[in-house]
Tab-separated table of C-alpha atoms and ligand atoms in Angstrom:
chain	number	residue	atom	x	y	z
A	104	UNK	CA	121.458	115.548	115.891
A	105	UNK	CA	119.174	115.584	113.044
A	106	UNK	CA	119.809	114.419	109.396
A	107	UNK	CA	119.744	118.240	107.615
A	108	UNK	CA	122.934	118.359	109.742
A	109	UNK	CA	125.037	115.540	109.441
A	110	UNK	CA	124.567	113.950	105.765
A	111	UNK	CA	126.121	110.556	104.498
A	112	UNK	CA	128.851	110.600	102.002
A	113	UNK	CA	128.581	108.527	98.957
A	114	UNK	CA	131.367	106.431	98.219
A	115	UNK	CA	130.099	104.015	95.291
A	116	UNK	CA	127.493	103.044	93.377
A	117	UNK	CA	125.859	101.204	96.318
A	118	UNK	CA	127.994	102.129	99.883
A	119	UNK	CA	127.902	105.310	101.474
A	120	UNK	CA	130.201	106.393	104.506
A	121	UNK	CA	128.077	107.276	107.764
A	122	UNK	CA	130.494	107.246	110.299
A	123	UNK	CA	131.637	110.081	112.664
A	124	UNK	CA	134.814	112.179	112.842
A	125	UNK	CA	136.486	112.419	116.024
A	126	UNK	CA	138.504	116.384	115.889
A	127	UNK	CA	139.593	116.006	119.706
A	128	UNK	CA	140.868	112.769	120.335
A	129	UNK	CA	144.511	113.068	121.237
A	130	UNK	CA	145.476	109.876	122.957
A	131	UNK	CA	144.532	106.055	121.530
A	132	UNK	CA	145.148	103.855	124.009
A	133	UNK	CA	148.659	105.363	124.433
A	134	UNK	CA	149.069	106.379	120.779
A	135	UNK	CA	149.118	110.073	120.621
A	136	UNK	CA	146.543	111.249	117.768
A	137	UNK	CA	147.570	114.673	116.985
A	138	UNK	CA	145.647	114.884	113.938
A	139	UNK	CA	142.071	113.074	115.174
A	140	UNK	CA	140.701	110.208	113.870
A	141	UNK	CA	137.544	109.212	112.486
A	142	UNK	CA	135.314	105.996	113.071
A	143	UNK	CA	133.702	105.018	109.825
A	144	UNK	CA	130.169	103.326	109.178
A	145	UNK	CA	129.155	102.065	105.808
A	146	UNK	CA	125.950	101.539	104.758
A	147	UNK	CA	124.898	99.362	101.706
A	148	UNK	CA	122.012	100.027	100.077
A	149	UNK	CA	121.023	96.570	98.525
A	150	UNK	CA	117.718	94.643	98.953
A	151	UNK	CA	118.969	93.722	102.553
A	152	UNK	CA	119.737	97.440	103.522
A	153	UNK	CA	123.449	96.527	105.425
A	154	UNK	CA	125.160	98.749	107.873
A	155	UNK	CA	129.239	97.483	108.383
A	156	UNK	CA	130.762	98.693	111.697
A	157	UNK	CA	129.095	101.259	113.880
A	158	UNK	CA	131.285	104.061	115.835
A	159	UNK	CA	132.408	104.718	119.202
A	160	UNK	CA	129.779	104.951	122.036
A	161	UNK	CA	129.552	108.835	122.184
A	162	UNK	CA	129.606	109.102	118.266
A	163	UNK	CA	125.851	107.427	118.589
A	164	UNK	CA	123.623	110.412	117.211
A	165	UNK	CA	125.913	111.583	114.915
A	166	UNK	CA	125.932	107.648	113.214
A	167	UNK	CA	121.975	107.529	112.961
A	168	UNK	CA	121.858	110.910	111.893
A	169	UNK	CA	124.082	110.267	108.654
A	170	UNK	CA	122.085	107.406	108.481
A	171	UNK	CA	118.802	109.037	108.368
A	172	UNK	CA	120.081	111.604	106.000
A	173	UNK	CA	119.709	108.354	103.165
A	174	UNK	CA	117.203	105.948	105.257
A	175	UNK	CA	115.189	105.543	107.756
A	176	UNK	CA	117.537	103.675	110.576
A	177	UNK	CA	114.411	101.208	110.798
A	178	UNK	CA	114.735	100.393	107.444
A	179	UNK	CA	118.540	98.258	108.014
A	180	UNK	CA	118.348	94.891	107.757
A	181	UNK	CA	121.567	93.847	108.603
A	182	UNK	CA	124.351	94.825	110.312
A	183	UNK	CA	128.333	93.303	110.125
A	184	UNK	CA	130.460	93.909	112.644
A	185	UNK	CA	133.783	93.000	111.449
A	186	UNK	CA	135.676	94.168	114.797
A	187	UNK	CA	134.517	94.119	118.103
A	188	UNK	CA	137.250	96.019	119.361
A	189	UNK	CA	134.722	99.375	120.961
A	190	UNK	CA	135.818	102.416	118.889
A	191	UNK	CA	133.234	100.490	116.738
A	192	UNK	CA	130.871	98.644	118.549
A	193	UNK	CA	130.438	101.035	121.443
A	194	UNK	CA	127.438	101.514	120.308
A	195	UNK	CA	126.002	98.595	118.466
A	196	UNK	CA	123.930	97.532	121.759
A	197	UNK	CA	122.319	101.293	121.854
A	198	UNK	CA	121.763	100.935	117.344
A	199	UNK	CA	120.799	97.074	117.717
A	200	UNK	CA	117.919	98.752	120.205
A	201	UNK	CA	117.191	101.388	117.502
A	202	UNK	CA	117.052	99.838	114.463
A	203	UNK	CA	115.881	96.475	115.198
A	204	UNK	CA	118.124	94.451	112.275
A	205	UNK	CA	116.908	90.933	111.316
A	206	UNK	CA	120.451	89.824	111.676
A	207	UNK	CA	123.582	91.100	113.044
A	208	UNK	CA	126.709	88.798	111.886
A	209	UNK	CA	129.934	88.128	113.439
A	210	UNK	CA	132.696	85.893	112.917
A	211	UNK	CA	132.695	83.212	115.974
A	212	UNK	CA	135.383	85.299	117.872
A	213	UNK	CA	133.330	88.089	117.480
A	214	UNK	CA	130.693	86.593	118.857
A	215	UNK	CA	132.032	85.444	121.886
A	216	UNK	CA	133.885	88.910	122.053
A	217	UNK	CA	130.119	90.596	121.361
A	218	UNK	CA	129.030	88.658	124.090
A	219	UNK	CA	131.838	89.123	126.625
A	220	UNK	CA	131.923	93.159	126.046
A	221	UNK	CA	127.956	93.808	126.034
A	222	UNK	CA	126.235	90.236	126.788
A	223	UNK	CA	124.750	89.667	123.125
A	224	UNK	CA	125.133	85.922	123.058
A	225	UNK	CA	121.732	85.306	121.393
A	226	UNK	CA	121.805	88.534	119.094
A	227	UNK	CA	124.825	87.295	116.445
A	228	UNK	CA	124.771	84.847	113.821
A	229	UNK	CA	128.206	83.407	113.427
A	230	UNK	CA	129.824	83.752	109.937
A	231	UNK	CA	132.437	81.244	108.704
A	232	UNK	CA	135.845	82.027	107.533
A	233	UNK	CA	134.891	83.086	103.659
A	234	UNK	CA	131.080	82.857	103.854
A	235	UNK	CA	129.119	84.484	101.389
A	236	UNK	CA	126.078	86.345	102.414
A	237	UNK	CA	123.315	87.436	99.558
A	238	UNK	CA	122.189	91.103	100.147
A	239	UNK	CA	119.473	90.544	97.684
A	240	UNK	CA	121.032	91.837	94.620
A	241	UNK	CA	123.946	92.120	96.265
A	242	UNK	CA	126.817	89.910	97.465
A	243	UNK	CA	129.233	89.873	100.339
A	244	UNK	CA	132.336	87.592	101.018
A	245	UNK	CA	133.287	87.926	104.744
A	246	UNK	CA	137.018	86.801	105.244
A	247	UNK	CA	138.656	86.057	108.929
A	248	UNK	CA	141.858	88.530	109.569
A	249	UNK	CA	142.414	87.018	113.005
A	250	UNK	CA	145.176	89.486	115.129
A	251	UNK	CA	144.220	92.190	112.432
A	252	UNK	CA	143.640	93.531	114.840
A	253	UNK	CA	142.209	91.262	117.536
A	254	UNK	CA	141.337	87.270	117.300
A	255	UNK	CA	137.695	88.802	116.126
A	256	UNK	CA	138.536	90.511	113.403
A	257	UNK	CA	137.140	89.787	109.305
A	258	UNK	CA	136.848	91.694	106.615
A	259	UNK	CA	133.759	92.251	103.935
A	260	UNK	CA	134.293	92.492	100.658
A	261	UNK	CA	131.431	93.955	98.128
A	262	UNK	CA	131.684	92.052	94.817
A	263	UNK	CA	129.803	94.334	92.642
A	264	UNK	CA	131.502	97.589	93.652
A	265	UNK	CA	134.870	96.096	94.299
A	266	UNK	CA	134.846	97.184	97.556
A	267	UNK	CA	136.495	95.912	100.551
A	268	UNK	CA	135.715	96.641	103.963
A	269	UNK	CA	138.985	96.408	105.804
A	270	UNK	CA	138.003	97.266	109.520
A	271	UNK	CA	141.734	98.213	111.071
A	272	UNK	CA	143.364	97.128	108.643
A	273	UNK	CA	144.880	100.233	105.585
A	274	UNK	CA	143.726	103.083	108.204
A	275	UNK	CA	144.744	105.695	110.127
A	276	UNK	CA	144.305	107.926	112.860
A	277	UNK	CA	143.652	111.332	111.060
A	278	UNK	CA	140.485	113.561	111.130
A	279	UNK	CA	139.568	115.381	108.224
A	280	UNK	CA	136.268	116.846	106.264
A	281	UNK	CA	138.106	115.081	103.146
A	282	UNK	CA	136.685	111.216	103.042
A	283	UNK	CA	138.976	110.043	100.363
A	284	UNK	CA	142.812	109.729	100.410
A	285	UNK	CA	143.149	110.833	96.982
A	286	UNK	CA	142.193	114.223	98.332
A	287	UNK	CA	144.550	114.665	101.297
A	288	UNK	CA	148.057	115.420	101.086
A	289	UNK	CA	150.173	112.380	100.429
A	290	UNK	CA	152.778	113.451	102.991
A	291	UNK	CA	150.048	113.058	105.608
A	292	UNK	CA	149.149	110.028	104.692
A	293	UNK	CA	152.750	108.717	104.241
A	294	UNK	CA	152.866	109.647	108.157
A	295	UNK	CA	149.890	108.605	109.445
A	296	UNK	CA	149.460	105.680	107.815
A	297	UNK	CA	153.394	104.653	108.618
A	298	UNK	CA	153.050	105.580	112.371
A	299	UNK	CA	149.644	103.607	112.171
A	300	UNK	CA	151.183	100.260	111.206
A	301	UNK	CA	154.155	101.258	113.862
A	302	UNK	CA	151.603	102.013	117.171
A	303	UNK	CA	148.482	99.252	116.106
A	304	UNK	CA	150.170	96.489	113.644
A	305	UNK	CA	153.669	96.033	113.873
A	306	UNK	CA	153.837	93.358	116.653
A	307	UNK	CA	150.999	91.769	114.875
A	308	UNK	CA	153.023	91.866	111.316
A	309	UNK	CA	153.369	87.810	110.526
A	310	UNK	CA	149.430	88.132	110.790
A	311	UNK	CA	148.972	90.807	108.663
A	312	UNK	CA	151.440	89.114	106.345
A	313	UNK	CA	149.304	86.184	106.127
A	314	UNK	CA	146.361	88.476	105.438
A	315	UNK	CA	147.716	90.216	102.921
A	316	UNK	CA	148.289	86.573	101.227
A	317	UNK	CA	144.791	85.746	101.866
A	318	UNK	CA	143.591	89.392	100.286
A	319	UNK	CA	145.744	88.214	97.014
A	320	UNK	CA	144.322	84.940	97.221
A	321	UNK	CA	140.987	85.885	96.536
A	322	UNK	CA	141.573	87.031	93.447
A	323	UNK	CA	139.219	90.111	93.240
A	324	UNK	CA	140.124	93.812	92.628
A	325	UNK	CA	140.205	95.930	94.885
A	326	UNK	CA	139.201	99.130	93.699
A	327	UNK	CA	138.136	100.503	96.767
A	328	UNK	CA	139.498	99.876	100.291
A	329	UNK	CA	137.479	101.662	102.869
A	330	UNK	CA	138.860	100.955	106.342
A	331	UNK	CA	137.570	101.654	109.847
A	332	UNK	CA	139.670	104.473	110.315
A	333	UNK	CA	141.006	107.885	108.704
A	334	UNK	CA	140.601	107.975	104.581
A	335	UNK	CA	139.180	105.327	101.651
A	336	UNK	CA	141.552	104.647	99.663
A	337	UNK	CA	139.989	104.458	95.708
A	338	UNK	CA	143.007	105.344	93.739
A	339	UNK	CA	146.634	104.225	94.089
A	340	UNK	CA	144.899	101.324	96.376
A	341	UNK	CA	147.830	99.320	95.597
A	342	UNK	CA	150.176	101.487	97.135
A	343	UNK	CA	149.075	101.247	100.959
A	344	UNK	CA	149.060	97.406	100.094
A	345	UNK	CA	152.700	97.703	98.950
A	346	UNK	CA	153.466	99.856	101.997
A	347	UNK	CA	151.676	97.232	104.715
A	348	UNK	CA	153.729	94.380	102.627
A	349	UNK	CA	157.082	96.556	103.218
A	350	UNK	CA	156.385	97.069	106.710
A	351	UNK	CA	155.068	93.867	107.618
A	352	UNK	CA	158.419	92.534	106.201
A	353	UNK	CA	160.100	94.808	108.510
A	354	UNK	CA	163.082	95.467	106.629
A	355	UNK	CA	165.860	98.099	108.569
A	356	UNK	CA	167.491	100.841	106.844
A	357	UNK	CA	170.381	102.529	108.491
A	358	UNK	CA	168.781	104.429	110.487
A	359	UNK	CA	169.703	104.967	113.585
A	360	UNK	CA	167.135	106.262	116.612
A	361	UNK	CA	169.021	107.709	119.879
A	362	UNK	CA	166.508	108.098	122.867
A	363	UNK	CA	167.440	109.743	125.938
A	364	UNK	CA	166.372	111.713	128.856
A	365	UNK	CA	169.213	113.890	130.779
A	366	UNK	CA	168.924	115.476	134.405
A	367	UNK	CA	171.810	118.004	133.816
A	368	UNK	CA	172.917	117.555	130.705
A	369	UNK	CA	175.382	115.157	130.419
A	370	UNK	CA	173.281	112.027	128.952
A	371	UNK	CA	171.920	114.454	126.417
A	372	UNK	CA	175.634	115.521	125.608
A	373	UNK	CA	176.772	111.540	125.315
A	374	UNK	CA	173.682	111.309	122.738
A	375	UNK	CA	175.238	113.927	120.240
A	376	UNK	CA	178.617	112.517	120.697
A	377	UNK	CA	176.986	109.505	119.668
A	378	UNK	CA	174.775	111.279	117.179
A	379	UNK	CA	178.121	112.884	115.410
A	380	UNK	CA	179.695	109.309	115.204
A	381	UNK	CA	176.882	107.587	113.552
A	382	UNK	CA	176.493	110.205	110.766
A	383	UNK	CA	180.528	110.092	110.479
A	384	UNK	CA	179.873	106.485	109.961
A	385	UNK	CA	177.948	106.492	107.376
A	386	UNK	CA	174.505	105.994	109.431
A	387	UNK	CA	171.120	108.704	109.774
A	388	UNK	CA	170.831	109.745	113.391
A	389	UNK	CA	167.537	110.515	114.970
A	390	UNK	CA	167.921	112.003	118.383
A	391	UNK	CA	165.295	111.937	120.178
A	392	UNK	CA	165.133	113.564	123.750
A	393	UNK	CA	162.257	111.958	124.898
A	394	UNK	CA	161.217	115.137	127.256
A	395	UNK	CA	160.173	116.407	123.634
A	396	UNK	CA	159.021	112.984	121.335
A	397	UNK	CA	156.539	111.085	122.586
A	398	UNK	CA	156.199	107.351	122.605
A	399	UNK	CA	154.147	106.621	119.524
A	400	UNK	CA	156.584	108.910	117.343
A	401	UNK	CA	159.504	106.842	118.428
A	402	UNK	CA	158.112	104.024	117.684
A	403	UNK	CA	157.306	104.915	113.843
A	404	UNK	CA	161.343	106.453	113.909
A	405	UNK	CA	161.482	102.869	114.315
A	406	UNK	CA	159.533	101.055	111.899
A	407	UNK	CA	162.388	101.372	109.200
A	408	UNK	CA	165.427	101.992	111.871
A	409	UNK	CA	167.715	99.581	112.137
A	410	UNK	CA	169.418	100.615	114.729
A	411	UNK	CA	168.258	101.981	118.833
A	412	UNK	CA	170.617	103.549	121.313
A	413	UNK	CA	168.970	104.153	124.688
A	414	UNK	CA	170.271	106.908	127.293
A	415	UNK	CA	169.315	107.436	130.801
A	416	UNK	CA	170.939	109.257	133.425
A	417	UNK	CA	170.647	106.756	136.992
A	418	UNK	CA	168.312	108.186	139.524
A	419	UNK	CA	167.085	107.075	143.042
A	420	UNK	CA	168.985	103.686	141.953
A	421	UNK	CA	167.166	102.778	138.102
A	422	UNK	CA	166.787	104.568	134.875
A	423	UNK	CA	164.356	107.597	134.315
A	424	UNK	CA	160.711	106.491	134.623
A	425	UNK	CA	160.223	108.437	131.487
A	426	UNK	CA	163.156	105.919	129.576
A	427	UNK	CA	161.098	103.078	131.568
A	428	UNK	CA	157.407	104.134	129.493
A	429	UNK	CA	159.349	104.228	126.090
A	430	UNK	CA	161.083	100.770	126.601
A	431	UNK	CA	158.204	98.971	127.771
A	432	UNK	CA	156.114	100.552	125.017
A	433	UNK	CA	158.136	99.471	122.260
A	434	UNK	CA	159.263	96.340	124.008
A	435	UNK	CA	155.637	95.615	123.100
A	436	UNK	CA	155.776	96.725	120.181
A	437	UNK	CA	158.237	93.603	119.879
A	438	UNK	CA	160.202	95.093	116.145
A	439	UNK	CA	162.523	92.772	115.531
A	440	UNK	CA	166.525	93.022	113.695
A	441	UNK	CA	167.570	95.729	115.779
A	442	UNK	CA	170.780	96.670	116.682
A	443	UNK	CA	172.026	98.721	119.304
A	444	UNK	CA	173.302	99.805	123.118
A	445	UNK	CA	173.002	101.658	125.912
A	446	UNK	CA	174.491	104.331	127.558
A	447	UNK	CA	173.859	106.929	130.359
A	448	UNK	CA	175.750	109.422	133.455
A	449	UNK	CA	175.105	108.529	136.801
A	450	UNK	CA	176.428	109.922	140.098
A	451	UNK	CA	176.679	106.677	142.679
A	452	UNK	CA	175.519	103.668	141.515
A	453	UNK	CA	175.009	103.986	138.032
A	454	UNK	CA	172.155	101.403	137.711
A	455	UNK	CA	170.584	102.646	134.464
A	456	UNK	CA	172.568	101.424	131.649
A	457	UNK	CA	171.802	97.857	133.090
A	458	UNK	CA	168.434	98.327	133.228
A	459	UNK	CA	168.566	99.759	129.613
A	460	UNK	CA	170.231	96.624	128.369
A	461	UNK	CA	168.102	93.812	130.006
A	462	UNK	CA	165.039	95.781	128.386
A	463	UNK	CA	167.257	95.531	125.177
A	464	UNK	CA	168.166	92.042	125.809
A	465	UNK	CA	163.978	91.340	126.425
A	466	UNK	CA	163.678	92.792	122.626
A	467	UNK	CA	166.309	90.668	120.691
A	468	UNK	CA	168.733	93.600	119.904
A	469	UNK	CA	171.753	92.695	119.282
A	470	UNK	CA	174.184	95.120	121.298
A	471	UNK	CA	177.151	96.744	120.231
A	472	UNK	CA	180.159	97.499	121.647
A	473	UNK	CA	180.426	98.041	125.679
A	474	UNK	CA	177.479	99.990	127.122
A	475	UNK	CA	179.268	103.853	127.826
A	476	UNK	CA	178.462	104.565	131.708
A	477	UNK	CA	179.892	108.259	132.593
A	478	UNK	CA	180.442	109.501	136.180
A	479	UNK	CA	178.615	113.140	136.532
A	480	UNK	CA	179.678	114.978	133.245
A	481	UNK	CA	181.893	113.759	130.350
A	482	UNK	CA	185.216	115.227	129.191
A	483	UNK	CA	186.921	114.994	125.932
A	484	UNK	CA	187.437	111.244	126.459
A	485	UNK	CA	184.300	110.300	127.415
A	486	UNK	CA	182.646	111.908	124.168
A	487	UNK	CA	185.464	110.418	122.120
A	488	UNK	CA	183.949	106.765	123.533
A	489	UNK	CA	180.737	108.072	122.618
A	490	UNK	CA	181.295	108.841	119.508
A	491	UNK	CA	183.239	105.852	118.568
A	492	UNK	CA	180.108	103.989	120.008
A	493	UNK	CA	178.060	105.824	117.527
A	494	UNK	CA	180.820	104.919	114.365
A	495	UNK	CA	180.189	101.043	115.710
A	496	UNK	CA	176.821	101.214	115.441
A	497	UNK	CA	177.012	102.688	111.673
A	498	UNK	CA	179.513	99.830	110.935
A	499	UNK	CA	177.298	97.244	111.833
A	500	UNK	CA	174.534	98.473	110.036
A	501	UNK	CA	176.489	98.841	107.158
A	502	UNK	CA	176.674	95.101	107.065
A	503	UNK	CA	173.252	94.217	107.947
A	504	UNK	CA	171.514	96.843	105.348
A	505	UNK	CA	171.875	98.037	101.658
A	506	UNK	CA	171.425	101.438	101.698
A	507	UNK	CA	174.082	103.080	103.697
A	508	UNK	CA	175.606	106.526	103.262
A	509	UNK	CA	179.241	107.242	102.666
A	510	UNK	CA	181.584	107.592	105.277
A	511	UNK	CA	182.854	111.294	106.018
A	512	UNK	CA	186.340	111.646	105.353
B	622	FEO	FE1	139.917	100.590	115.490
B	622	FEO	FE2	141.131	97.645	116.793
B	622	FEO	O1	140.005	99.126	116.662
């Protein structure tokens, strides 16, 4: 990797982006990243030559080499790490070695997370909660954003450019030669950054409700946010912040998701019925067979759903292992206000729908109706329950959210 190659981009009067873009990546710990990702770098040039973040471990050359293409790597004095989490630190030890920084800063659970990944105990200073750090001519705040996305993590904000260095926090997982969000299509970044917050932040959303408080409480402008991931947002800032506030206050629309899996297709036909009698109740249905929707797209259907029906045929005695993944994914995922039930066909036993309802019970959803258990394949009566499932469901989020449809007649 040499620096005629990969060049830094500039991104304001004293920052430039050095990080690396990742076109391959397809799975984030269980997140599937169908448009890449990046890992950015920023380097300021001030009298104390700064580097925030580094990049994931195999990412190394690429990092230096941007780096290079503006200053000699020797030449950093610093470097923040304002996440230890190792898409960006995995390789800090290999960079630490290279460049040789006077001082690498943490905050204290960075630190001890530093330490515990890569054994740098004596390496970090330890940066308060709202320190200020003097670059020279320069001048950093460094702000703890503890959960956002681990205990570790802090933000850095650049007074004289405006610039805040939000780690996790405003990105997303998309790769693209374009380093600025005002340069991408907006419909991609509605989606990526949505099914972001929905797969990274959403179980974490009273902390990144207090954050955005303590962003606001600063009182600075942001006129730049450059996160850790995907595109800097420099115009129109204020709209991802509206959009994290939004989600973070996880209001339901109604929305309906319907997940299922089928062995012969009788829980798939119980999911249209279902389907046809939430949209005849005034709801939006989202079916989603999960043999065709992964895990990390149902769970950004349901960052604004308010409603989630669960299907699963019964087999060797339990639901389908692939129902099993989704539920324990977004039982993690722990969104909160649902409504919903459960239904599935079954042959013997018929063990499914009870497994689908303790995992709904486990995640606070309030159920509706009686769960709709079928024996092989159901008739006209069968889908008539179904469907009159799906027209309770719509009812019920008619009174728990503002925006519903009209009924058909
Ligand atoms: Fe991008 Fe929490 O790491």
């Amino acid at each position: 990797m040499v620096k005629e190659t990969f060049k830094a981009v500039k991104v304001s009067e004293h920052v430039y982006w050095v990080g690396a873009i990742d076109w391959a990546v397809r799975d984030f710990h269980g997140y599937s990243t169908n448009r890449g990702t990046t890992y950015n770098a920023y380097l300021i040039l001030a009298d104390k030559i700064t580097l925030v973040d580094t990049v994931k471990a195999s990412f190394r050359n690429e990092l230096l080499a941007r780096i290079a293409s503006i200053v000699k790597p020797e030449k950093i004095d610093y470097i923040i790490s304002n996440h230890a989490e190792m898409d960006h630190t995995g390789c800090l030890p290999d960079v630490i070695e290279a460049v040789k920084p006077a001082k690498v800063f943490a905050s204290a659970m960075g630190a001890k997370a530093l330490a515990e990944h890569f054994g740098m105990d004596s390496q970090i200073t330890t940066v308060k909660d709202g320190e200020k750090l003097s670059l020279g001519n320069l001048n950093l705040t460094l702000v703890e954003t503890r959960m956002c996305h681990w205990p570790d993590s802090m933000v850095t904000y650049l007074h004289e450019d405006e610039l805040l260095f939000s780690q996790d926090a405003f990105g997303m997982h998309l790769a693209s030669s374009e380093r600025f969000a005002d340069e991408i299509d907006e419909t991609v970044l509605d989606v990526e950054a949505a099914k972001y917050y929905a797969n990274i932040l959403l179980p974490l959303s009273s902390f990144v409700a207090k954050t955005l408080d303590k962003a606001v409480g600063l009182g600075v402008p942001f006129s730049i946010i450059a996160p850790d991931h995907g595109p800097i947002w420099r115009k129109e800032s204020g709209g991802i912040i509206e959009s994290y506030a939004r989600w973070a206050g996880q209001k339901r629309t109604n929305k309906a998701v319907v997940v299922y899996d089928t062995m012969w297709g009788s829980t798939a036909a119980m999911a249209r019925a279902i389907g046809e009698g939430l949209t005849a109740g005034g709801a939006s249905a989202k079916l989603m067979p999960i043999g065709s929707s992964h895990r990390s797209d149902v769970a950004t259907e349901m960052l604004d759903a308010g409603a989630l029906l669960v299907g699963s045929p019964t087999m060797n005695n339990t639901l389908f292992p692939t129902l099993a993944d989704v539920l324990t994914y977004l039982k993690g995922l722990k969104p909160k206000g649902l409504v919903g039930g459960a239904f599935g066909s079954f042959g013997w036993s018929g063990e499914a729908v009870k497994d689908i309802a303790s995992y709904l019970k486990d995640m606070d959803v309030e159920i509706v109706g009686e769960a709709v258990r079928v024996k092989y394949v159901p008739d006209a009566a069968a889908l008539l329950v179904c469907r009159r499932l799906g027209e309770m469901v719509a009812e019920r989020l008619g009174e728990i959210c503002d925006d519903r449809q009209q009924p058909e007649p």
